mmCIF file of C-alpha atoms in Angstrom:
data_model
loop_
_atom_site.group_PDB
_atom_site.id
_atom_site.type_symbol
_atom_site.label_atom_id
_atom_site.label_comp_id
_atom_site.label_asym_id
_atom_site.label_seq_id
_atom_site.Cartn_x
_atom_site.Cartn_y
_atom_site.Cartn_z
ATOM 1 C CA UNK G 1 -44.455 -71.355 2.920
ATOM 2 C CA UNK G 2 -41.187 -72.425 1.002
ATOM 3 C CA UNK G 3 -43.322 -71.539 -2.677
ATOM 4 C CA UNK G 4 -44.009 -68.118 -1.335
ATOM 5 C CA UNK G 5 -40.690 -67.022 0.540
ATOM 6 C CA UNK G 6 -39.066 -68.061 -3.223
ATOM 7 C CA UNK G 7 -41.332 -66.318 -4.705
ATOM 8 C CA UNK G 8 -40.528 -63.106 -2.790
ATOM 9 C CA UNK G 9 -37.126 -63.370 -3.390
ATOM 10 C CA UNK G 10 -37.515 -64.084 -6.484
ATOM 11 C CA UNK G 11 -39.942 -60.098 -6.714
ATOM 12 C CA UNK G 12 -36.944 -59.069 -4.765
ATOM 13 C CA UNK G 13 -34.230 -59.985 -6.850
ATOM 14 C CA UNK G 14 -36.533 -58.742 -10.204
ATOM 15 C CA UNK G 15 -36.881 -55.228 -8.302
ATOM 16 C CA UNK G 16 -33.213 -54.719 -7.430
ATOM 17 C CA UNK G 17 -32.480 -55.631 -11.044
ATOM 18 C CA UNK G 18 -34.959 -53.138 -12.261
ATOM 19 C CA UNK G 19 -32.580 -50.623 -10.533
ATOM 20 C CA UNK G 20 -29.329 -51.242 -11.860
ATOM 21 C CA UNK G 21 -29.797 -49.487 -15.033
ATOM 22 C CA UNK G 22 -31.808 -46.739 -12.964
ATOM 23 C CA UNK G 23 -28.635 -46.190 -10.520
ATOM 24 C CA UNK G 24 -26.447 -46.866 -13.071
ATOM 25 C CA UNK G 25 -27.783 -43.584 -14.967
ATOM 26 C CA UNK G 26 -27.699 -41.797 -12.086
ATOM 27 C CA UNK G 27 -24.165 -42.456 -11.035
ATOM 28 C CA UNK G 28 -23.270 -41.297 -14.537
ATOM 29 C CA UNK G 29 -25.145 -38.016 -14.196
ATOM 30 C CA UNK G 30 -24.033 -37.237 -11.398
ATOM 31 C CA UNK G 31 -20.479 -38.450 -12.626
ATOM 32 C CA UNK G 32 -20.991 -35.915 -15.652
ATOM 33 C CA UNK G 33 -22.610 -33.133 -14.132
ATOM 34 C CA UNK G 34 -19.699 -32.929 -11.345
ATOM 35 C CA UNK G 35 -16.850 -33.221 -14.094
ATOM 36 C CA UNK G 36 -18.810 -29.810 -15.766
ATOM 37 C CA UNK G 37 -19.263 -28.098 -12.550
ATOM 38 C CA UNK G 38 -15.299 -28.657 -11.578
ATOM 39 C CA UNK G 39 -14.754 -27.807 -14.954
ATOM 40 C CA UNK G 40 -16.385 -24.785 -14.465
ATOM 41 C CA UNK G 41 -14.032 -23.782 -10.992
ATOM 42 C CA UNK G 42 -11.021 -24.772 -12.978
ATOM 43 C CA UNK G 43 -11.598 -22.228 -16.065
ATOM 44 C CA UNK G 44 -12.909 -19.711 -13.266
ATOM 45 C CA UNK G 45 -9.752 -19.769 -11.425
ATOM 46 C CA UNK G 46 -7.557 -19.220 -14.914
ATOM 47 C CA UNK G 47 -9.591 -16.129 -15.788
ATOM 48 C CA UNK G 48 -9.309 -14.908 -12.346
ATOM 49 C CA UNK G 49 -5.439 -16.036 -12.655
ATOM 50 C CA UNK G 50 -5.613 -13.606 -15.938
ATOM 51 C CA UNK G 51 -7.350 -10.669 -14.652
ATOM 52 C CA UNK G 52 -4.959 -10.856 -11.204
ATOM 53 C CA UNK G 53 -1.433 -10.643 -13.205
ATOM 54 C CA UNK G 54 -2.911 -8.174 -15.903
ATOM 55 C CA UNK G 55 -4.142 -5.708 -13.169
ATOM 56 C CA UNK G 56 -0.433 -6.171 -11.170
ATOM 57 C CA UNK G 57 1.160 -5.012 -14.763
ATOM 58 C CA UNK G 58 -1.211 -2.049 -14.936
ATOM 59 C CA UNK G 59 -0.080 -1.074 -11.142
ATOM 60 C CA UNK G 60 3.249 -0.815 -12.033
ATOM 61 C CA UNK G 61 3.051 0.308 -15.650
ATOM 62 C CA UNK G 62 1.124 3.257 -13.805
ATOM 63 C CA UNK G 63 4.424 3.567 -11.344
ATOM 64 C CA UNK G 64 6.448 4.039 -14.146
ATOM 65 C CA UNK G 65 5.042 6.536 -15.794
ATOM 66 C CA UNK G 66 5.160 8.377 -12.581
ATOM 67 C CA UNK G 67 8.687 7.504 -12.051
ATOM 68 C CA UNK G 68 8.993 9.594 -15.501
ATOM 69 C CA UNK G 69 7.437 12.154 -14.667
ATOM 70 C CA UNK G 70 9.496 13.020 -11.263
ATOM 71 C CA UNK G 71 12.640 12.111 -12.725
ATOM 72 C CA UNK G 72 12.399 15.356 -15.307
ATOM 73 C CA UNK G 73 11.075 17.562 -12.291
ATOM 74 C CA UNK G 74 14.445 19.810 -11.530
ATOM 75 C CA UNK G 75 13.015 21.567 -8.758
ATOM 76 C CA UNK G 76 13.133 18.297 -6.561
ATOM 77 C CA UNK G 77 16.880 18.526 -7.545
ATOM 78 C CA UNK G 78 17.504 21.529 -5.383
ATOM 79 C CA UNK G 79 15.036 21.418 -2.629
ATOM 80 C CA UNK G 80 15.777 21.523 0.712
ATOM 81 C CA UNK G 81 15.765 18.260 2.159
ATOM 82 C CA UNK G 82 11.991 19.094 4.492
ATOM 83 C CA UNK G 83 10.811 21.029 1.195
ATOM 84 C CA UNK G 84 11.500 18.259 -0.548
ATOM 85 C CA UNK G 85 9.559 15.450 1.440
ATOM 86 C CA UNK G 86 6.882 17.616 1.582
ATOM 87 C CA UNK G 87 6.992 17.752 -1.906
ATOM 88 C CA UNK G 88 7.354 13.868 -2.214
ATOM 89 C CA UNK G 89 4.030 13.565 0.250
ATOM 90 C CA UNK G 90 1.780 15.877 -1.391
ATOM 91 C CA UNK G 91 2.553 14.066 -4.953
ATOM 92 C CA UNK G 92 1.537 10.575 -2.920
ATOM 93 C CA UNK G 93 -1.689 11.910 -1.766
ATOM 94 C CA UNK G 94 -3.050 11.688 -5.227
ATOM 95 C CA UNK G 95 -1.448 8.385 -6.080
ATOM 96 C CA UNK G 96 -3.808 5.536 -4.802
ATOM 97 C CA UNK G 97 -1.189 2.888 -6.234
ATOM 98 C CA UNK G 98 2.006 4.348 -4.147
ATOM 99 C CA UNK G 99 2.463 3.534 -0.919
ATOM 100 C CA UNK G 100 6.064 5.650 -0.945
ATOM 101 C CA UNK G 101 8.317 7.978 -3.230
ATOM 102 C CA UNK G 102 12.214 8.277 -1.851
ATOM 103 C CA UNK G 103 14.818 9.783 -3.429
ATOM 104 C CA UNK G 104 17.984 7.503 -2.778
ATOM 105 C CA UNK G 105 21.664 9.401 -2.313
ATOM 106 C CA UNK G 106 24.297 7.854 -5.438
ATOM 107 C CA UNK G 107 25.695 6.058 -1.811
ATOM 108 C CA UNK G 108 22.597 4.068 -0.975
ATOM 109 C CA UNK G 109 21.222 6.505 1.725
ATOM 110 C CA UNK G 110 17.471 7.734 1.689
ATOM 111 C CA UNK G 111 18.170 11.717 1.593
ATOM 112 C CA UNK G 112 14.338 12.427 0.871
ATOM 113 C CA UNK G 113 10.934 10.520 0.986
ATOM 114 C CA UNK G 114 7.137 11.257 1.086
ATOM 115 C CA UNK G 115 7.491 8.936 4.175
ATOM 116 C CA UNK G 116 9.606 11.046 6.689
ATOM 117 C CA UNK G 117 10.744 7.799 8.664
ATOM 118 C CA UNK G 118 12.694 6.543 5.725
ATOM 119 C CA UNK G 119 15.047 9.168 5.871
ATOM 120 C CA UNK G 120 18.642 7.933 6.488
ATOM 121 C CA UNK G 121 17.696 4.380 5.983
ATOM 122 C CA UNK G 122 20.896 2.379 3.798
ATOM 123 C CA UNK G 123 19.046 0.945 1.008
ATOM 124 C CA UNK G 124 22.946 0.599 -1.003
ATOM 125 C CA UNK G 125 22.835 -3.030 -1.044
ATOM 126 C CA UNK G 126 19.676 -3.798 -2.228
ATOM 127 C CA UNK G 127 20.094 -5.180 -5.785
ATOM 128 C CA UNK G 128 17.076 -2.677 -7.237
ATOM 129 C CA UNK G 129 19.415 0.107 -6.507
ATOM 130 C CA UNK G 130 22.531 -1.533 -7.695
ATOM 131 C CA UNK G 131 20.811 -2.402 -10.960
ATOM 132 C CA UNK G 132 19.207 0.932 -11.165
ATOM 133 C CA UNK G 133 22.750 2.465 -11.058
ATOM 134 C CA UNK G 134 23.685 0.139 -14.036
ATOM 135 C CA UNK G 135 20.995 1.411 -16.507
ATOM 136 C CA UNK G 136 19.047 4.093 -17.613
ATOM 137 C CA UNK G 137 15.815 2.322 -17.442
ATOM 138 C CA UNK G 138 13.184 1.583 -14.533
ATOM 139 C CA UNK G 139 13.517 -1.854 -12.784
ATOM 140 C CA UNK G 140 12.306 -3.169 -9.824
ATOM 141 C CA UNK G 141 12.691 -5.360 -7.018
ATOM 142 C CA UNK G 142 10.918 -8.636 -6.161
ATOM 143 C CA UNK G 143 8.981 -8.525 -2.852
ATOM 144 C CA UNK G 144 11.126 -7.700 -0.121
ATOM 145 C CA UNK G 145 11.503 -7.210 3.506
ATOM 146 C CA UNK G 146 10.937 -3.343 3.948
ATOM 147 C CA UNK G 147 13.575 -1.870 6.169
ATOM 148 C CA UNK G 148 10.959 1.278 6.977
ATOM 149 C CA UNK G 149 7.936 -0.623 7.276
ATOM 150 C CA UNK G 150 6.389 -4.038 8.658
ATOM 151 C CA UNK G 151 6.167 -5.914 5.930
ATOM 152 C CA UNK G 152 7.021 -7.091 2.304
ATOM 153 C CA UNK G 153 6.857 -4.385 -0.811
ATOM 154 C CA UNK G 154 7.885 -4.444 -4.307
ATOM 155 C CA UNK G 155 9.371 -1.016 -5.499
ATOM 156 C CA UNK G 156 10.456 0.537 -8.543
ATOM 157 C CA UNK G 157 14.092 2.424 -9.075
ATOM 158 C CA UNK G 158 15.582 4.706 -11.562
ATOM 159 C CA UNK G 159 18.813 6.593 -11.647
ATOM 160 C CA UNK G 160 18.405 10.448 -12.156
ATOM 161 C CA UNK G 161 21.767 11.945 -13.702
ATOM 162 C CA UNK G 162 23.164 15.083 -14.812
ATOM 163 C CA UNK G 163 25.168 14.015 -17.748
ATOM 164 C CA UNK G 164 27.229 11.107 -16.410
ATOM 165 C CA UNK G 165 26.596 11.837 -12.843
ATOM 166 C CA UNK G 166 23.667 10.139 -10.624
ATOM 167 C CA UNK G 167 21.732 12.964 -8.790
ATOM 168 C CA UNK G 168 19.600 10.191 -7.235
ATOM 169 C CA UNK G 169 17.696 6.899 -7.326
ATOM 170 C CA UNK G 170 13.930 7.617 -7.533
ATOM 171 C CA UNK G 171 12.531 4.514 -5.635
ATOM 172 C CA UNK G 172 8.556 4.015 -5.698
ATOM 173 C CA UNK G 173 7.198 1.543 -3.510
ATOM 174 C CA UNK G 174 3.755 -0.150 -4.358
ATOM 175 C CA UNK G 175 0.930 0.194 -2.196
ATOM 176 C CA UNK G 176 0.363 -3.325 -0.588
ATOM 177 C CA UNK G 177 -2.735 -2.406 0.698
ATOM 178 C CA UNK G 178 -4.120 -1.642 -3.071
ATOM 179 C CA UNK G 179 -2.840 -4.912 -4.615
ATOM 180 C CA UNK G 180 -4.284 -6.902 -2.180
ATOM 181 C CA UNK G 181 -7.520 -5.567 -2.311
ATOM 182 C CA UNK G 182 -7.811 -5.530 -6.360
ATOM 183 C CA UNK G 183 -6.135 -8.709 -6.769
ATOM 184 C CA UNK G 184 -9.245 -9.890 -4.409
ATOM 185 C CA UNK G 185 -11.335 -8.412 -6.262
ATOM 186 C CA UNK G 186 -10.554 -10.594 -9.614
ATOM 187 C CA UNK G 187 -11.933 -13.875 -7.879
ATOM 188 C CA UNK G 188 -15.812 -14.653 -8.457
ATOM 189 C CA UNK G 189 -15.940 -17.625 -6.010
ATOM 190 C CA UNK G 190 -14.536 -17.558 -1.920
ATOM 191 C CA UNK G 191 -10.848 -18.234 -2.009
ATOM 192 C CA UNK G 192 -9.619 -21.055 0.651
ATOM 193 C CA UNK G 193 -6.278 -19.801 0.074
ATOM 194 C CA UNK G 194 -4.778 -16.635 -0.859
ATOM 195 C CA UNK G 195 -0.453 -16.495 -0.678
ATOM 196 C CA UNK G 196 2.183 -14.500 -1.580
ATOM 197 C CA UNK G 197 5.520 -16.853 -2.445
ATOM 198 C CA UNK G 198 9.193 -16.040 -2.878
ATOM 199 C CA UNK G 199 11.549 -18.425 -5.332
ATOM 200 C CA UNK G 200 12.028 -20.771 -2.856
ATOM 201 C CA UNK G 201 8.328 -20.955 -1.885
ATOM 202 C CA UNK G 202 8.582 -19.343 1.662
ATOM 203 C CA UNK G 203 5.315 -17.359 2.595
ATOM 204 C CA UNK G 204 6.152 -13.704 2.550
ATOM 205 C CA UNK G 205 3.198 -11.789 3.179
ATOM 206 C CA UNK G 206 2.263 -12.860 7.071
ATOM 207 C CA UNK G 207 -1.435 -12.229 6.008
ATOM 208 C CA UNK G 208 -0.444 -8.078 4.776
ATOM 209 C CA UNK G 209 -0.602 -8.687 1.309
ATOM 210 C CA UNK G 210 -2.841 -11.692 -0.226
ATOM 211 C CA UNK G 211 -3.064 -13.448 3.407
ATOM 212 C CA UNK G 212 -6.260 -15.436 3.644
ATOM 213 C CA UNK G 213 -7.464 -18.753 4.874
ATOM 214 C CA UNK G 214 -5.166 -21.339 6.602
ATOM 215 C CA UNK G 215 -1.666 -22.229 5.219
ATOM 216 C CA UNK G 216 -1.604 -24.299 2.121
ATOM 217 C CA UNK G 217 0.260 -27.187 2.458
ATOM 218 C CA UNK G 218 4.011 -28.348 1.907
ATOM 219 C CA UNK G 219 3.174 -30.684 -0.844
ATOM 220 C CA UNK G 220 1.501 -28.138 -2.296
ATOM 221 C CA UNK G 221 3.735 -25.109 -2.242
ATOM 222 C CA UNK G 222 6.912 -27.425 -3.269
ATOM 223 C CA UNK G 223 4.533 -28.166 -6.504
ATOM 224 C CA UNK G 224 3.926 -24.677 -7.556
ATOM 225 C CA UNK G 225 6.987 -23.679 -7.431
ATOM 226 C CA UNK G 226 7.727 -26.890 -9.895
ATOM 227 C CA UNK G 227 4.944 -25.519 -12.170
ATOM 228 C CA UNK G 228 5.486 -22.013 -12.036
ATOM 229 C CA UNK G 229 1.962 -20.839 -13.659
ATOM 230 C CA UNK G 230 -0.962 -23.582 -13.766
ATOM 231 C CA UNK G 231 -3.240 -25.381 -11.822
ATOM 232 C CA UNK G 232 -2.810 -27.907 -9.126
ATOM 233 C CA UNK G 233 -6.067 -30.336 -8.831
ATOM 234 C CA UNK G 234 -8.113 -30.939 -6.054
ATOM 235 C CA UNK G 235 -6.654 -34.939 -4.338
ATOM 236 C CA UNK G 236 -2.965 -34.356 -5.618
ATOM 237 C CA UNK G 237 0.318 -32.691 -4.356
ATOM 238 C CA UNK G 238 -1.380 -32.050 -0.962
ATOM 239 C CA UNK G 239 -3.940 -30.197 -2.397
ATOM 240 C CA UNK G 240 -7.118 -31.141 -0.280
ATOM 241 C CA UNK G 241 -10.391 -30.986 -1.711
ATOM 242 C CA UNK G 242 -9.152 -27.304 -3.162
ATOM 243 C CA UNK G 243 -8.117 -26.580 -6.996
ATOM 244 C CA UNK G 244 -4.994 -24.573 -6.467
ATOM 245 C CA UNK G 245 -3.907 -21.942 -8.935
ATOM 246 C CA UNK G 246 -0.178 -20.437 -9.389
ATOM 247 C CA UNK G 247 0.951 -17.624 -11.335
ATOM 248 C CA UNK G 248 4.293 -16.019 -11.423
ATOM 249 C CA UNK G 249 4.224 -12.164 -11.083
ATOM 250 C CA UNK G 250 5.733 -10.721 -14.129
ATOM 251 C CA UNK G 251 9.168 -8.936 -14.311
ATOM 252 C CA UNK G 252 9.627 -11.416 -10.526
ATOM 253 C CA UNK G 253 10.525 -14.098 -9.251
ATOM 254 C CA UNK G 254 7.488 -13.986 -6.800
ATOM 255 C CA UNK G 255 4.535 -16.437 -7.241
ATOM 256 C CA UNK G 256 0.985 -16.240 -5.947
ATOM 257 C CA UNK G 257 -1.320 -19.051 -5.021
ATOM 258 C CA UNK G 258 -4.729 -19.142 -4.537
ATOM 259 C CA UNK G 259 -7.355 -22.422 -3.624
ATOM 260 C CA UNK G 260 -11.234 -22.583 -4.521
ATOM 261 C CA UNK G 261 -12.757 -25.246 -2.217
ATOM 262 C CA UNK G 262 -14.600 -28.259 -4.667
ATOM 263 C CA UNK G 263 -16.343 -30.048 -1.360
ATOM 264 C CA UNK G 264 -19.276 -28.072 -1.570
ATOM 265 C CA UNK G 265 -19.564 -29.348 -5.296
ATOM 266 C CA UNK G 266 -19.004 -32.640 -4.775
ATOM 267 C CA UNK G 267 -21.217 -32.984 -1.525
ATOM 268 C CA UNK G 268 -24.298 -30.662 -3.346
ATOM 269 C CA UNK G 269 -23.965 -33.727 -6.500
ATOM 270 C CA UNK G 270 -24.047 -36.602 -4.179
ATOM 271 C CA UNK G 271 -26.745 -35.351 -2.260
ATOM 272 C CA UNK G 272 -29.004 -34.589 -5.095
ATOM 273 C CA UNK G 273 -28.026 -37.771 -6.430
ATOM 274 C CA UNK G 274 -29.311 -39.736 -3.013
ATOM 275 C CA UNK G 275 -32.167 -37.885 -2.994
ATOM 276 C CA UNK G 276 -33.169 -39.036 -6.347
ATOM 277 C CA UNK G 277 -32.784 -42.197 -5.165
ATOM 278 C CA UNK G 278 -34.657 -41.770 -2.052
ATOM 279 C CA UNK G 279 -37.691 -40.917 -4.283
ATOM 280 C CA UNK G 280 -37.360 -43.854 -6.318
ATOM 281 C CA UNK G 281 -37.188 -45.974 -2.591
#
């Protein structure tokens, strides 16, 4: 009884032996395959990172041009102020970008808009119209609190003069609604996380702009800020099982941050790893 019990331990031992190389290999396939795969969510979240900040520059290089165009119009000049509004809203109906065109008194107070609830709002001590009185050139604002609407925009301004005199500020407010959904629309995999962040890293949009998913965490947001543009990997600064990617909107000091979950990833390896191993069972 003893010879035989030894000598199935020893047919034991010889088997589990024979399958240390076996799992071995498989560990580093799996290891290897997983590293190509995150690989793969990392460089798709930089191109997506790419396309997001190139199409927000094409948004407002289109809002510019506009903003040229309206500043040489002299009939806007002269309009009554319901003429004029009316003129304002039938130039927004063909601009899918614009979510509002105001023309801004030299003393801070909306005289005309394309919106007629703006009218008479004090926009004086916003800084875009304080800079816009200080140049010649368009600037614009980082995302704000709107004081007409429910939420955060971003808006172009421009001083209109005759000679040395400001007629107006031309403000033109980006549509929220569009950059949402074409910023969206640069992401090939399901976002986990989709934010809009100010300097300091407090969530501004309250789900109207890039809102999506649950709240990313502390840790996390306190790290992009750090960063600036770049990715934050899945296991560090809070981040979860999600690869987090920040990008500073240009001419702002707003960032955005977006997550791509890796668990799927990791659990689809390790089950087609045990499964492998099941077989050889």
């Amino acid at each position: 009884m003893v010879g035989h019990l030894r000598a199935r331990i020893v047919l034991v031992v010889a088997m589990l032996a024979g399958l240390v190389p076996f799992i071995a290999n498989e560990l580093i396939w799996t290891r290897s395959d997983l590293a190509q795969q995150l690989e793969a969510i990392d460089k798709s979240m930089a191109s997506s990172l790419a396309r997001t900040l190139t199409a927000f520059v094409d948004a407002r290089d289109e809002v510019e041009r506009l903003s040229e165009t309206i500043a040489l119009s002299h009939e806007l000049r002269s309009l009554p102020p319901n003429n004029c509004n009316e003129s304002l809203a039938r130039i927004l109906r063909i601009q899918r970008k614009v979510e509002r065109i105001s023309l801004i008194g030299p003393h801070g107070v909306i005289e005309c808009s394309s919106d007629k609830s703006a009218v008479g709002v004090y926009v004086g001590d916003r800084e875009y119209f304080k800079q816009a009185l200080a140049t010649d050139r368009v600037v614009w604002s980082d995302f704000i609190p709107s004081r007409i609407v429910n939420k955060v925009i971003t808006q172009s301004a421009r001083a209109v003069r005759s000679g040395n005199i400001t007629v107006f500020v031309l403000a033109i407010a980006l549509n929220t609604d569009y950059l949402r959904q074409v910023t969206l629309q640069q992401f090939e995999l399901p976002l986990t996380h989709a934010m809009l962040l100010d300097a300091n890293g407090n969530r501004l949009d309250s789900g109207t702009i890039f809102g999506t998913g649950s709240a990313i965490s502390p840790e996390t947001i306190s790290r992009a800020i750090q960063i600036g543009d770049g990715l934050i990997q899945p296991g560090t600064y809070g981040a979860g099982d999600d690869v987090i990617g920040v990008a500073r909107l240009p001419g702002t000091a707003n960032r955005v941050a977006f997550g791509l979950s890796t668990k799927a990833v990791h659990d689809a390896a390790v089950t087609t790893m045990l499964r492998r191993l099941a077989v050889l069972g």
